[in-house]
PDB file of C-alpha atoms in Angstrom:
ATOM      1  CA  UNK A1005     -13.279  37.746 -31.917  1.00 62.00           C
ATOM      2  CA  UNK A1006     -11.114  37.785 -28.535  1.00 65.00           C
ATOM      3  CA  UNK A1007     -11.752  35.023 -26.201  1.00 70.00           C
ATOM      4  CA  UNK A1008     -10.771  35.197 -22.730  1.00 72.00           C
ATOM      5  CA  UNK A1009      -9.427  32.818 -20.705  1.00 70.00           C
ATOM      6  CA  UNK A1010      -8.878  32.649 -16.700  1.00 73.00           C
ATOM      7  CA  UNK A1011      -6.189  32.488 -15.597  1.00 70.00           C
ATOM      8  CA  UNK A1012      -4.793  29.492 -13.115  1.00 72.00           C
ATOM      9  CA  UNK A1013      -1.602  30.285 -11.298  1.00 71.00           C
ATOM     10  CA  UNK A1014      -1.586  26.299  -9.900  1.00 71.00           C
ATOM     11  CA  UNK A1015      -1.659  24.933 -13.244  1.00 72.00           C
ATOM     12  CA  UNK A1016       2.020  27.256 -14.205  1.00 72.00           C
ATOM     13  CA  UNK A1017       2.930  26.109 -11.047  1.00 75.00           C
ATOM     14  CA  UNK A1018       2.765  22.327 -11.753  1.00 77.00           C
ATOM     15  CA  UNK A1019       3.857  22.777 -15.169  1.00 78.00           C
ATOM     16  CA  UNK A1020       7.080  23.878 -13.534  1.00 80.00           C
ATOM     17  CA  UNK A1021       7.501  21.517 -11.097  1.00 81.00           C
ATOM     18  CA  UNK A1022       6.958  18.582 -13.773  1.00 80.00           C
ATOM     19  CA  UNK A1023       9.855  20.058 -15.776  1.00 81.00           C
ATOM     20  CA  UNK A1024      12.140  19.941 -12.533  1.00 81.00           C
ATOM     21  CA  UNK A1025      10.681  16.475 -11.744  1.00 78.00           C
ATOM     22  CA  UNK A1026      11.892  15.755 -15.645  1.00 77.00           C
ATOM     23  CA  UNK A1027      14.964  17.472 -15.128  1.00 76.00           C
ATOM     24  CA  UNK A1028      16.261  15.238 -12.269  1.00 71.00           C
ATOM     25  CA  UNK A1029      14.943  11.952 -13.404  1.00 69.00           C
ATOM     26  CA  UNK A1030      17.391  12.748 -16.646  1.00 63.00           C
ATOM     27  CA  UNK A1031      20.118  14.086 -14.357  1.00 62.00           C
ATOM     28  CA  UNK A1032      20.742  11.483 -11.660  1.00 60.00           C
ATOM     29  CA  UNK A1033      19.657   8.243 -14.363  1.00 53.00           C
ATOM     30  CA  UNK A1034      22.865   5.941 -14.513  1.00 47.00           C
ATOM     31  CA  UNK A1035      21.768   3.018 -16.674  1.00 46.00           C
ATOM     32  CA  UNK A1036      25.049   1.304 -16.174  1.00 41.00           C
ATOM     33  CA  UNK A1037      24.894   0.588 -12.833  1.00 41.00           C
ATOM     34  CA  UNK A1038      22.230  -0.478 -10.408  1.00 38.00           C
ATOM     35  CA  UNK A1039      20.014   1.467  -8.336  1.00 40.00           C
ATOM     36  CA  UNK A1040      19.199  -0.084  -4.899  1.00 41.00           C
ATOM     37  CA  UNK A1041      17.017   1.146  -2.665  1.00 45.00           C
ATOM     38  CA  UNK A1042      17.712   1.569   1.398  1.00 49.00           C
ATOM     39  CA  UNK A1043      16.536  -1.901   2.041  1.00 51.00           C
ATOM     40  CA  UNK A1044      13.659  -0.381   5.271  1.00 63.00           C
ATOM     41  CA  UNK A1045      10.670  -1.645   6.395  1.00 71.00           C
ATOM     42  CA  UNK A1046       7.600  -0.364   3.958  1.00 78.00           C
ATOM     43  CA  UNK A1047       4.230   1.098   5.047  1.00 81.00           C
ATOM     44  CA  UNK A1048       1.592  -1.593   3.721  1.00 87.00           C
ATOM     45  CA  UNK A1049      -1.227   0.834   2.061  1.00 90.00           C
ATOM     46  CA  UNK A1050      -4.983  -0.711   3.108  1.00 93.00           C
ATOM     47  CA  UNK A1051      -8.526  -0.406   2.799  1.00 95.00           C
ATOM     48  CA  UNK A1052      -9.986  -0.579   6.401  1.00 96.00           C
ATOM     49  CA  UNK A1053     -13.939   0.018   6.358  1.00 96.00           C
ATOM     50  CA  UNK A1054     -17.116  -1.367   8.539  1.00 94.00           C
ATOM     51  CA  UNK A1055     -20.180  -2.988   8.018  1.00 92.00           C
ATOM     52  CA  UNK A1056     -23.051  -3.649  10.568  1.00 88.00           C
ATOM     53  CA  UNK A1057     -21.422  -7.049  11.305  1.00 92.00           C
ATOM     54  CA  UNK A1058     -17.827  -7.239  10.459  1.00 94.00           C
ATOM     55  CA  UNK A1059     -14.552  -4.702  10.436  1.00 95.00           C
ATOM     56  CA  UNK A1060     -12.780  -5.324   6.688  1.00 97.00           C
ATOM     57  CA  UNK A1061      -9.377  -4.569   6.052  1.00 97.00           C
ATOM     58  CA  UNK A1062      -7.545  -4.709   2.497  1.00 97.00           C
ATOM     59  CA  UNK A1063      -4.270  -4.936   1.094  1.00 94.00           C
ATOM     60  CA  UNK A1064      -3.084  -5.498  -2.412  1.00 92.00           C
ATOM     61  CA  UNK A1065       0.360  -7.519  -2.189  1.00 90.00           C
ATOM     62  CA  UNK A1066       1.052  -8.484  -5.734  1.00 87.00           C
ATOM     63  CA  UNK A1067       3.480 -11.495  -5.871  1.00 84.00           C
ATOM     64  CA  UNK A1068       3.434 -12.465  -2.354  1.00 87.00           C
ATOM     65  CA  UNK A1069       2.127 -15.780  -1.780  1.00 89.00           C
ATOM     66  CA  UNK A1070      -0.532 -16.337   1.190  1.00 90.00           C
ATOM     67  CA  UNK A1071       1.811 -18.733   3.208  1.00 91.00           C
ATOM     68  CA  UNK A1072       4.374 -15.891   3.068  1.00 91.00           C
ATOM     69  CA  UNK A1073       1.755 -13.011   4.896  1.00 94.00           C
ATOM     70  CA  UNK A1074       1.919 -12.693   8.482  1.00 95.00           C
ATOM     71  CA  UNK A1075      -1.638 -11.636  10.541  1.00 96.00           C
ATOM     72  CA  UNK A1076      -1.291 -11.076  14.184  1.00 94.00           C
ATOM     73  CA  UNK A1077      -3.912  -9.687  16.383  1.00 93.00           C
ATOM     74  CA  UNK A1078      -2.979  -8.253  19.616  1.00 90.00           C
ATOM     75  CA  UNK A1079      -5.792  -6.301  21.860  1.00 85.00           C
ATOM     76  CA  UNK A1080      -7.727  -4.191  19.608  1.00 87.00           C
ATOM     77  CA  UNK A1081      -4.642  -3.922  16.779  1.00 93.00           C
ATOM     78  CA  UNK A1082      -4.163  -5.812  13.625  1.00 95.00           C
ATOM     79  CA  UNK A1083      -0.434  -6.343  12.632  1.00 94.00           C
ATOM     80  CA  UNK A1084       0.490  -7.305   8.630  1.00 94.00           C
ATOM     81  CA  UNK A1085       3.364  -7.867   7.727  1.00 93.00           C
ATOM     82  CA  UNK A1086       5.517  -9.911   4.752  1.00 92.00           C
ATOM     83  CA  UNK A1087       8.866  -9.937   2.663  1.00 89.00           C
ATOM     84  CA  UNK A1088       8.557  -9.636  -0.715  1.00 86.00           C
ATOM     85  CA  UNK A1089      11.583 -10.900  -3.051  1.00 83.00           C
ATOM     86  CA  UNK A1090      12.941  -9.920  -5.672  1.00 80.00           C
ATOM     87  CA  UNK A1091      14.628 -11.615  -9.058  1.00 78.00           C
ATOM     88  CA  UNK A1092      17.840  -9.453  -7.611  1.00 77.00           C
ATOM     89  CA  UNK A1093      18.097 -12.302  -4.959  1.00 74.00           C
ATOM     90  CA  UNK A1094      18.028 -15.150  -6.958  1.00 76.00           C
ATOM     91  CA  UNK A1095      21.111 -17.388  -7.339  1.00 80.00           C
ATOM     92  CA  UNK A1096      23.079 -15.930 -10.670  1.00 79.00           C
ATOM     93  CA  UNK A1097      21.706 -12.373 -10.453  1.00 78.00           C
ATOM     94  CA  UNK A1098      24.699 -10.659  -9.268  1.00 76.00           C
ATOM     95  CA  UNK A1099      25.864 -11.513 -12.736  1.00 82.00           C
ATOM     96  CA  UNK A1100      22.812 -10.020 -14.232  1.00 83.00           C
ATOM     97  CA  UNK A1101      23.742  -6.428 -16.416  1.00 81.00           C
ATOM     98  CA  UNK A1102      20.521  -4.328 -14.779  1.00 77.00           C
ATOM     99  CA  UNK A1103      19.134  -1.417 -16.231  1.00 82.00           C
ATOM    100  CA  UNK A1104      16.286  -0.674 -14.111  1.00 81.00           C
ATOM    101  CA  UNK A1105      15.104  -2.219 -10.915  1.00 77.00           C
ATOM    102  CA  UNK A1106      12.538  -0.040  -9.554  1.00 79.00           C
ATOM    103  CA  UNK A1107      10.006  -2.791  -8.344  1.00 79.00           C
ATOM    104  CA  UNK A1108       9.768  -2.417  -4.605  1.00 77.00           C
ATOM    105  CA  UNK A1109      10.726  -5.213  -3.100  1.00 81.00           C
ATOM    106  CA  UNK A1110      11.760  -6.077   0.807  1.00 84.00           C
ATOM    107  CA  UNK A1111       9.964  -6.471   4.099  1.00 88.00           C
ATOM    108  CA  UNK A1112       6.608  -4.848   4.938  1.00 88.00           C
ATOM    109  CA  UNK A1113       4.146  -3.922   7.769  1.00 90.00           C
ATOM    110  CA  UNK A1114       0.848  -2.341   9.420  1.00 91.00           C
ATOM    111  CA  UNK A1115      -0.416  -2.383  12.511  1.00 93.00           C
ATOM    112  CA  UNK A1116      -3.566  -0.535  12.809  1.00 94.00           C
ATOM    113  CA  UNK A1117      -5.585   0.134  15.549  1.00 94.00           C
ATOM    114  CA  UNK A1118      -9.590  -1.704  15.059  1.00 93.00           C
ATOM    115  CA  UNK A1119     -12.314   1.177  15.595  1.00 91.00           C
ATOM    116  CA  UNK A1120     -13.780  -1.160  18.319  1.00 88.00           C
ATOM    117  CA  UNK A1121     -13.865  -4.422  20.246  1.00 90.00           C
ATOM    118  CA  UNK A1122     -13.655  -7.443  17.963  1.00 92.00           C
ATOM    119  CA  UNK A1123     -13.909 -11.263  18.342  1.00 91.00           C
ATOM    120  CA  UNK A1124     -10.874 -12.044  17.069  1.00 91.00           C
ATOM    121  CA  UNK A1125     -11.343 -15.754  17.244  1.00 92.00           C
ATOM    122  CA  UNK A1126     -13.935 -15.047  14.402  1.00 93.00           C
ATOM    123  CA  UNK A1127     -11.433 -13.524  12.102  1.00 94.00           C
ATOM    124  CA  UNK A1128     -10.997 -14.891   8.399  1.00 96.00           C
ATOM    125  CA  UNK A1129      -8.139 -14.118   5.876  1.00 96.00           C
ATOM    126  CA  UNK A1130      -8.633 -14.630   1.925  1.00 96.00           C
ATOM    127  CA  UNK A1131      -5.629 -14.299  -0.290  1.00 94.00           C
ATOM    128  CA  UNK A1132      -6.849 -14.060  -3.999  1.00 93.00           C
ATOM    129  CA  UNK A1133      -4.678 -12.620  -6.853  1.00 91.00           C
ATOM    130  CA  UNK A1134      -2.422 -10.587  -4.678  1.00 91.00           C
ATOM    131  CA  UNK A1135      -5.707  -9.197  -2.517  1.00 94.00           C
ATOM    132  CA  UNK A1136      -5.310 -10.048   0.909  1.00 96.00           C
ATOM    133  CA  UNK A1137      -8.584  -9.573   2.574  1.00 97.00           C
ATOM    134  CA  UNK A1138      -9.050  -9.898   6.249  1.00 97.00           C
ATOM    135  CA  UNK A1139     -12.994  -9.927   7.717  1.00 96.00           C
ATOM    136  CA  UNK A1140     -13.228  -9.286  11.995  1.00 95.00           C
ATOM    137  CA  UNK A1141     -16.335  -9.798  13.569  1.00 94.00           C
ATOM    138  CA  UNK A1142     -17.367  -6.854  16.104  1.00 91.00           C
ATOM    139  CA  UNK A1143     -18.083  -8.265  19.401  1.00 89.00           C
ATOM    140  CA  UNK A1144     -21.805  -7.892  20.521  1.00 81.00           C
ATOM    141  CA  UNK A1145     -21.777  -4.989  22.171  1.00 76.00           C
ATOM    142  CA  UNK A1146     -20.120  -2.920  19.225  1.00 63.00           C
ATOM    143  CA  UNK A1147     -22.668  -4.284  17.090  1.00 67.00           C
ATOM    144  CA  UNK A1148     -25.799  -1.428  16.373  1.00 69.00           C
ATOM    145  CA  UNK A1149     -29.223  -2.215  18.216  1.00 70.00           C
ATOM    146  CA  UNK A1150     -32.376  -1.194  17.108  1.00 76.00           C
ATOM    147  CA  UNK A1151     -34.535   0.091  19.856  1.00 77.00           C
ATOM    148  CA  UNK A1152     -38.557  -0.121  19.157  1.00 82.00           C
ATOM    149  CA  UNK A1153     -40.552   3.291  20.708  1.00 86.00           C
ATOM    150  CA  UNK A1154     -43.385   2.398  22.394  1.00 83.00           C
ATOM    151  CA  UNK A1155     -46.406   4.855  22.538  1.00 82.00           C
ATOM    152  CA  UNK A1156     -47.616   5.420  26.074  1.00 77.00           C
TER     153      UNK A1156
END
């Protein structure tokens, strides 16, 4: 007995583009030397949702220390930002033979804009196993009322 099966031009698709993805991984690997990335400015990935009381942002910064995280608050934005080191820059490494070093490492930074007013006097920041976790107050009149109907 002949069983049929649909056909999926996506999954071919990926299939191939895996193989290239293979293909230049094998192509441009040079264990012998180093590969450094352009030392910019990263894009901090976060969490940023609300509650009835309080506007919560995440980050996960794994091996950053909380003394070493920057928080500003300007207006209605937040601002994060760090740098995060790596064993390259430690005294002795330039004689170290590497044969990967992939982990990111360098400065980093958000700013995002709050989805209302704030009291940023209010604000808390916990730092706990790499999660940085930053709760703002809404100010009063962001906060949701309940409004009672009254028969007539």
């Amino acid at each position: 007995m002949m069983s049929l099966t649909r056909w999926d031009p996506f999954r071919d698709a990926w299939a191939l583009r895996q193989a290239m993805d293979r293909m230049f991984d094998e192509s441009l690997r040079r264990p012998w030397r180093i590969v450094r990335r352009r030392q910019e400015e990263a894009t901090l990935p976060i969490d940023m949702y609300e509650t009835g009381e309080n506007i919560v942002i995440q980050a996960r910064i794994p091996g950053m220390r909380a003394e070493d995280v920057d928080i500003t608050m300007l207006g209605e934005a937040v601002t994060i930002k760090g740098h995060l080191l790596s064993d390259a820059d430690k005294e002795g490494a330039e004689d170290w033979c590497w044969h990967y070093h992939e982990l990111w490492h360098g400065p980093f930074s958000r700013t995002v804009e709050l989805p209302g007013p704030v009291q940023a006097d209010q604000a808390e920041a916990h730092f706990d196993n790499g999660l940085l976790t930053l709760i703002i107050p809404k100010a009063e009149e962001a906060k949701a009322r309940v409004i009672k109907v009254c028969a007539e």
